[in-house]
Amino acid sequence: MTSRKTILAANWKMNFLSEEAAQITEAILPDCRDSKRTEVWLAPQTLGIPAVSRVLDGAKNIRLGAQNCHWEKSGAFTGEISAPMLKEFGCTFAIVGHSERRWVFGESALTCATRAIGAVNEGLDVIFCVGETRDDREGGRTIEALREQLKPLFYESGVVEKVEQIIIAYEPVWAIGALTPAEPERIVDTHCEIADMFIKVGIKKVPPILYGGSVSTDNFAKILKLPGVAGSLIGRASWSAEGIRQLLEIAESIS
Ligand code: PGA
């Protein structure tokens, strides 16, 4: 599916003042420099981006991104941030459609898709998150729910041409911030289903698909070895330099 490096994406959510974010970044730089197979993608809170950017200063195998992005370059959109504003501080990607955006802040599938295409049109890569709720899972509606989240993205014009800038993160809502990740078979099957959705709409170059939701140093190796898993989007386990170092070491040990 892809020959690119394993993606270890750290979603720092609403954590760390700038100084702390910079310190964690500084502490992981030597490990990132030496990594052969893995790229670390850091997504600090928005105001932490400049401080992390200063520390990175073109460092290898590590990229900086945001946790959301508006589709317009500027305008009357209180509380939002645009791709040019993120790029000004060295961001090369944005997470879009994270379950907390969808379920806590009520962002619709269309809003998420519009954000994604706006960001890719401005040159950012996008980690586009999809995932079913516990009700979806228990009601046997997982695939339907994922399709509903992806459908507006497929209908956005330009998505075929820009598909190389899109990375999907499959994150079951019920597994985020929980005790255990989804079962391995479920991850493999769902990644296959997602890939199929792209192929069925005529997008032959299927984006890399990350798994996210309760990834930890205990289960990361097993998850990365699953077919169709291009990396992970990780919350809690990435909230310290030591955590990221250990995750990186695991990713590096898997060929
Ligand atoms: P978690 O969060 O790793 O803490 O479960 C994952 C995410 O929200 O992306």
Short mmCIF file of C-alpha atoms and ligand atoms in Angstrom, two decimals:
data_model
loop_
_atom_site.label_atom_id
_atom_site.label_comp_id
_atom_site.label_asym_id
_atom_site.label_seq_id
_atom_site.Cartn_x
_atom_site.Cartn_y
_atom_site.Cartn_z
CA MET A 1 0.00 0.00 0.00
CA THR A 2 2.77 2.42 0.88
CA SER A 3 6.51 2.45 1.13
CA ARG A 4 6.68 5.40 3.44
CA LYS A 5 8.02 5.26 6.96
CA THR A 6 5.90 4.16 9.88
CA ILE A 7 4.04 7.15 11.27
CA LEU A 8 4.11 7.67 15.02
CA ALA A 9 1.72 10.58 15.43
CA ALA A 10 1.57 12.14 18.88
CA ASN A 11 -1.70 13.89 19.64
CA TRP A 12 -0.92 16.05 22.64
CA LYS A 13 -4.51 17.35 22.81
CA MET A 14 -5.00 20.24 25.28
CA ASN A 15 -1.84 19.51 27.28
CA PHE A 16 1.48 21.22 28.01
CA LEU A 17 2.40 24.87 28.17
CA SER A 18 4.83 25.95 25.42
CA GLU A 19 7.88 25.45 27.58
CA GLU A 20 6.96 21.87 28.47
CA ALA A 21 6.14 21.05 24.85
CA ALA A 22 9.53 22.44 23.80
CA GLN A 23 11.30 20.40 26.48
CA ILE A 24 9.69 17.13 25.41
CA THR A 25 10.55 17.89 21.80
CA GLU A 26 14.16 18.67 22.65
CA ALA A 27 14.47 15.42 24.60
CA ILE A 28 13.31 13.23 21.71
CA LEU A 29 15.36 14.89 18.96
CA PRO A 30 18.43 12.60 19.17
CA ASP A 31 16.24 9.47 18.97
CA CYS A 32 14.36 10.88 15.99
CA ARG A 33 17.58 11.79 14.24
CA ASP A 34 18.74 8.18 14.43
CA SER A 35 15.48 6.57 13.45
CA LYS A 36 15.54 4.62 10.20
CA ARG A 37 11.99 3.46 9.70
CA THR A 38 9.84 5.82 11.66
CA GLU A 39 8.69 9.40 11.41
CA VAL A 40 7.38 11.18 14.49
CA TRP A 41 4.53 13.60 13.83
CA LEU A 42 3.95 15.99 16.73
CA ALA A 43 0.64 17.78 17.21
CA PRO A 44 0.92 20.20 20.17
CA GLN A 45 -1.83 22.57 21.25
CA THR A 46 -1.93 25.53 18.86
CA LEU A 47 -0.09 28.02 21.07
CA GLY A 48 2.65 25.46 21.68
CA ILE A 49 3.42 25.26 17.97
CA PRO A 50 5.89 28.20 17.75
CA ALA A 51 7.96 26.92 20.69
CA VAL A 52 8.13 23.39 19.28
CA SER A 53 8.91 24.79 15.85
CA ARG A 54 11.91 26.71 17.23
CA VAL A 55 13.28 23.54 18.79
CA LEU A 56 12.75 21.46 15.64
CA ASP A 57 14.49 23.89 13.31
CA GLY A 58 14.48 21.44 10.37
CA ALA A 59 15.20 18.30 12.44
CA LYS A 60 15.07 14.98 10.63
CA ASN A 61 12.32 12.34 10.89
CA ILE A 62 10.04 14.61 12.83
CA ARG A 63 7.19 16.76 11.63
CA LEU A 64 5.06 19.42 13.25
CA GLY A 65 1.31 19.73 12.89
CA ALA A 66 -1.89 21.06 14.38
CA GLN A 67 -4.92 19.43 15.92
CA ASN A 68 -7.36 21.11 13.55
CA CYS A 69 -7.47 23.52 10.63
CA HIS A 70 -10.05 25.77 8.97
CA TRP A 71 -10.73 25.53 5.23
CA GLU A 72 -10.45 29.25 4.53
CA LYS A 73 -7.16 31.16 4.60
CA SER A 74 -8.62 33.97 6.71
CA GLY A 75 -11.93 35.58 7.58
CA ALA A 76 -14.59 35.98 10.21
CA PHE A 77 -14.21 32.60 11.88
CA THR A 78 -13.83 33.22 15.60
CA GLY A 79 -11.67 30.69 17.38
CA GLU A 80 -10.29 29.09 14.23
CA ILE A 81 -6.84 28.78 12.69
CA SER A 82 -5.96 28.48 9.01
CA ALA A 83 -3.41 26.50 7.00
CA PRO A 84 -1.25 29.56 6.09
CA MET A 85 -1.11 30.47 9.80
CA LEU A 86 0.05 26.96 10.66
CA LYS A 87 2.54 26.86 7.80
CA GLU A 88 4.05 30.12 9.01
CA PHE A 89 5.34 28.17 12.02
CA GLY A 90 6.53 25.14 10.11
CA CYS A 91 3.47 22.90 10.35
CA THR A 92 3.24 20.39 7.52
CA PHE A 93 0.12 18.54 8.62
CA ALA A 94 -3.13 18.86 10.54
CA ILE A 95 -5.29 16.33 12.32
CA VAL A 96 -8.89 16.71 11.14
CA GLY A 97 -12.09 15.08 12.33
CA HIS A 98 -10.72 13.72 15.58
CA SER A 99 -13.50 12.09 17.56
CA GLU A 100 -13.29 14.80 20.20
CA ARG A 101 -13.97 17.37 17.48
CA ARG A 102 -16.85 15.31 16.11
CA TRP A 103 -18.46 14.21 19.37
CA VAL A 104 -17.52 16.85 21.94
CA PHE A 105 -17.64 19.87 19.65
CA GLY A 106 -20.28 18.61 17.23
CA GLU A 107 -18.34 18.89 13.99
CA SER A 108 -20.31 17.24 11.21
CA ALA A 109 -18.93 14.85 8.62
CA LEU A 110 -19.27 17.62 6.05
CA THR A 111 -17.43 20.13 8.22
CA CYS A 112 -14.58 17.67 8.73
CA ALA A 113 -14.35 16.89 5.02
CA THR A 114 -14.37 20.59 4.16
CA ARG A 115 -11.59 21.21 6.66
CA ALA A 116 -9.58 18.36 5.19
CA ILE A 117 -9.81 19.46 1.60
CA GLY A 118 -9.13 23.09 2.55
CA ALA A 119 -5.97 22.03 4.35
CA VAL A 120 -4.67 19.79 1.56
CA ASN A 121 -5.37 22.50 -1.01
CA GLU A 122 -3.10 24.76 1.03
CA GLY A 123 -0.37 22.11 0.96
CA LEU A 124 -0.79 20.49 4.37
CA ASP A 125 -1.01 16.75 4.82
CA VAL A 126 -4.10 15.72 6.75
CA ILE A 127 -4.60 12.94 9.26
CA PHE A 128 -8.31 12.38 8.75
CA CYS A 129 -9.81 10.52 11.71
CA VAL A 130 -12.79 8.22 11.48
CA GLY A 131 -14.27 5.85 14.02
CA GLU A 132 -17.46 4.26 15.22
CA THR A 133 -19.09 4.89 18.59
CA ARG A 134 -19.83 2.13 21.07
CA ASP A 135 -23.49 2.23 19.97
CA ASP A 136 -22.46 1.81 16.34
CA ARG A 137 -20.31 -1.14 17.30
CA GLU A 138 -22.93 -2.81 19.43
CA GLY A 139 -25.61 -2.17 16.83
CA GLY A 140 -23.46 -3.70 14.05
CA ARG A 141 -23.23 -0.34 12.28
CA THR A 142 -19.46 0.17 12.28
CA ILE A 143 -18.91 0.11 8.54
CA GLU A 144 -21.95 2.25 7.88
CA ALA A 145 -20.71 4.83 10.39
CA LEU A 146 -17.26 4.94 8.80
CA ARG A 147 -18.75 5.26 5.35
CA GLU A 148 -20.86 8.20 6.51
CA GLN A 149 -17.75 9.94 7.81
CA LEU A 150 -15.77 9.32 4.64
CA LYS A 151 -18.52 9.99 2.10
CA PRO A 152 -18.34 13.80 2.18
CA LEU A 153 -14.58 13.56 1.78
CA PHE A 154 -14.98 11.48 -1.37
CA TYR A 155 -17.37 14.06 -2.79
CA GLU A 156 -15.01 16.98 -2.23
CA SER A 157 -13.54 17.98 -5.55
CA GLY A 158 -9.78 17.58 -5.75
CA VAL A 159 -9.59 14.70 -3.36
CA VAL A 160 -8.37 12.24 -6.00
CA GLU A 161 -5.53 14.52 -7.09
CA LYS A 162 -4.58 15.30 -3.50
CA VAL A 163 -5.00 11.83 -2.03
CA GLU A 164 -1.27 11.52 -1.41
CA GLN A 165 -1.65 14.23 1.21
CA ILE A 166 -4.27 12.28 3.11
CA ILE A 167 -3.63 9.80 5.89
CA ILE A 168 -6.57 8.04 7.50
CA ALA A 169 -6.61 7.32 11.23
CA TYR A 170 -9.05 4.62 12.24
CA GLU A 171 -9.89 5.45 15.83
CA PRO A 172 -12.88 3.67 17.36
CA VAL A 173 -14.46 6.27 19.65
CA TRP A 174 -14.95 3.65 22.38
CA ALA A 175 -11.23 2.81 22.37
CA ILE A 176 -9.97 6.39 22.77
CA GLY A 177 -8.90 7.19 26.31
CA ALA A 178 -9.96 3.69 27.32
CA LEU A 179 -8.13 0.71 28.79
CA THR A 180 -7.66 -1.41 25.72
CA PRO A 181 -7.43 -0.89 21.97
CA ALA A 182 -9.66 -2.60 19.43
CA GLU A 183 -9.06 -6.30 18.91
CA PRO A 184 -6.42 -7.13 16.27
CA GLU A 185 -8.90 -8.83 13.93
CA ARG A 186 -11.18 -5.83 14.13
CA ILE A 187 -8.31 -3.49 13.25
CA VAL A 188 -7.27 -5.59 10.26
CA ASP A 189 -10.82 -6.04 8.97
CA THR A 190 -11.75 -2.40 9.42
CA HIS A 191 -8.58 -1.15 7.74
CA CYS A 192 -9.44 -3.43 4.80
CA GLU A 193 -12.98 -2.07 4.68
CA ILE A 194 -11.70 1.50 4.68
CA ALA A 195 -9.23 0.74 1.89
CA ASP A 196 -12.10 -0.83 -0.04
CA MET A 197 -14.20 2.31 0.29
CA PHE A 198 -11.45 4.29 -1.45
CA ILE A 199 -11.10 1.72 -4.21
CA LYS A 200 -14.86 1.56 -4.74
CA VAL A 201 -15.03 5.30 -5.44
CA GLY A 202 -12.22 4.96 -7.95
CA ILE A 203 -9.34 6.13 -5.75
CA LYS A 204 -6.79 3.45 -6.43
CA LYS A 205 -4.01 4.94 -4.39
CA VAL A 206 -5.34 4.13 -0.95
CA PRO A 207 -3.93 6.42 1.78
CA PRO A 208 -1.90 4.97 4.63
CA ILE A 209 -4.22 3.97 7.47
CA LEU A 210 -3.14 4.50 11.07
CA TYR A 211 -4.76 2.86 14.05
CA GLY A 212 -5.52 4.97 17.14
CA GLY A 213 -7.21 4.37 20.48
CA SER A 214 -5.45 3.18 23.66
CA VAL A 215 -2.16 2.47 21.91
CA SER A 216 0.56 1.98 24.52
CA THR A 217 4.05 0.59 24.83
CA ASP A 218 2.38 -2.72 25.79
CA ASN A 219 0.42 -3.17 22.59
CA PHE A 220 2.18 -0.98 20.01
CA ALA A 221 4.41 -3.71 18.57
CA LYS A 222 1.49 -6.07 18.07
CA ILE A 223 -0.57 -3.36 16.39
CA LEU A 224 2.23 -2.27 14.07
CA LYS A 225 2.74 -5.83 12.89
CA LEU A 226 -0.85 -6.11 11.69
CA PRO A 227 -1.29 -6.01 7.94
CA GLY A 228 -2.58 -2.69 6.65
CA VAL A 229 -1.43 -0.66 9.67
CA ALA A 230 0.85 2.20 8.58
CA GLY A 231 1.41 3.60 12.05
CA SER A 232 -0.56 4.99 14.96
CA LEU A 233 -2.17 8.16 16.22
CA ILE A 234 -1.39 8.15 19.91
CA GLY A 235 -2.72 10.20 22.79
CA ARG A 236 -1.79 9.43 26.39
CA ALA A 237 1.21 7.19 25.70
CA SER A 238 2.85 10.08 23.82
CA TRP A 239 2.50 12.63 26.60
CA SER A 240 6.11 12.42 27.79
CA ALA A 241 9.54 12.29 26.20
CA GLU A 242 10.12 8.86 27.70
CA GLY A 243 6.82 7.61 26.29
CA ILE A 244 7.67 8.79 22.79
CA ARG A 245 11.19 7.37 23.03
CA GLN A 246 9.87 3.96 23.99
CA LEU A 247 7.22 4.01 21.26
CA LEU A 248 9.86 5.02 18.75
CA GLU A 249 12.15 2.23 19.84
CA ILE A 250 9.31 -0.25 19.34
CA ALA A 251 8.48 1.11 15.88
CA GLU A 252 12.15 0.96 14.90
CA SER A 253 12.39 -2.67 15.99
CA ILE A 254 9.68 -3.72 13.54
CA SER A 255 10.71 -4.11 9.92
P1 PGA B 1 -5.40 7.60 23.41
O1 PGA B 1 -5.94 8.72 22.42
O2 PGA B 1 -4.14 7.03 22.78
O3 PGA B 1 -5.12 8.31 24.69
O4 PGA B 1 -6.47 6.57 23.54
C1 PGA B 1 -5.87 8.52 21.04
C2 PGA B 1 -6.43 9.71 20.31
O5 PGA B 1 -7.32 10.40 20.84
O6 PGA B 1 -6.00 10.02 19.18
#
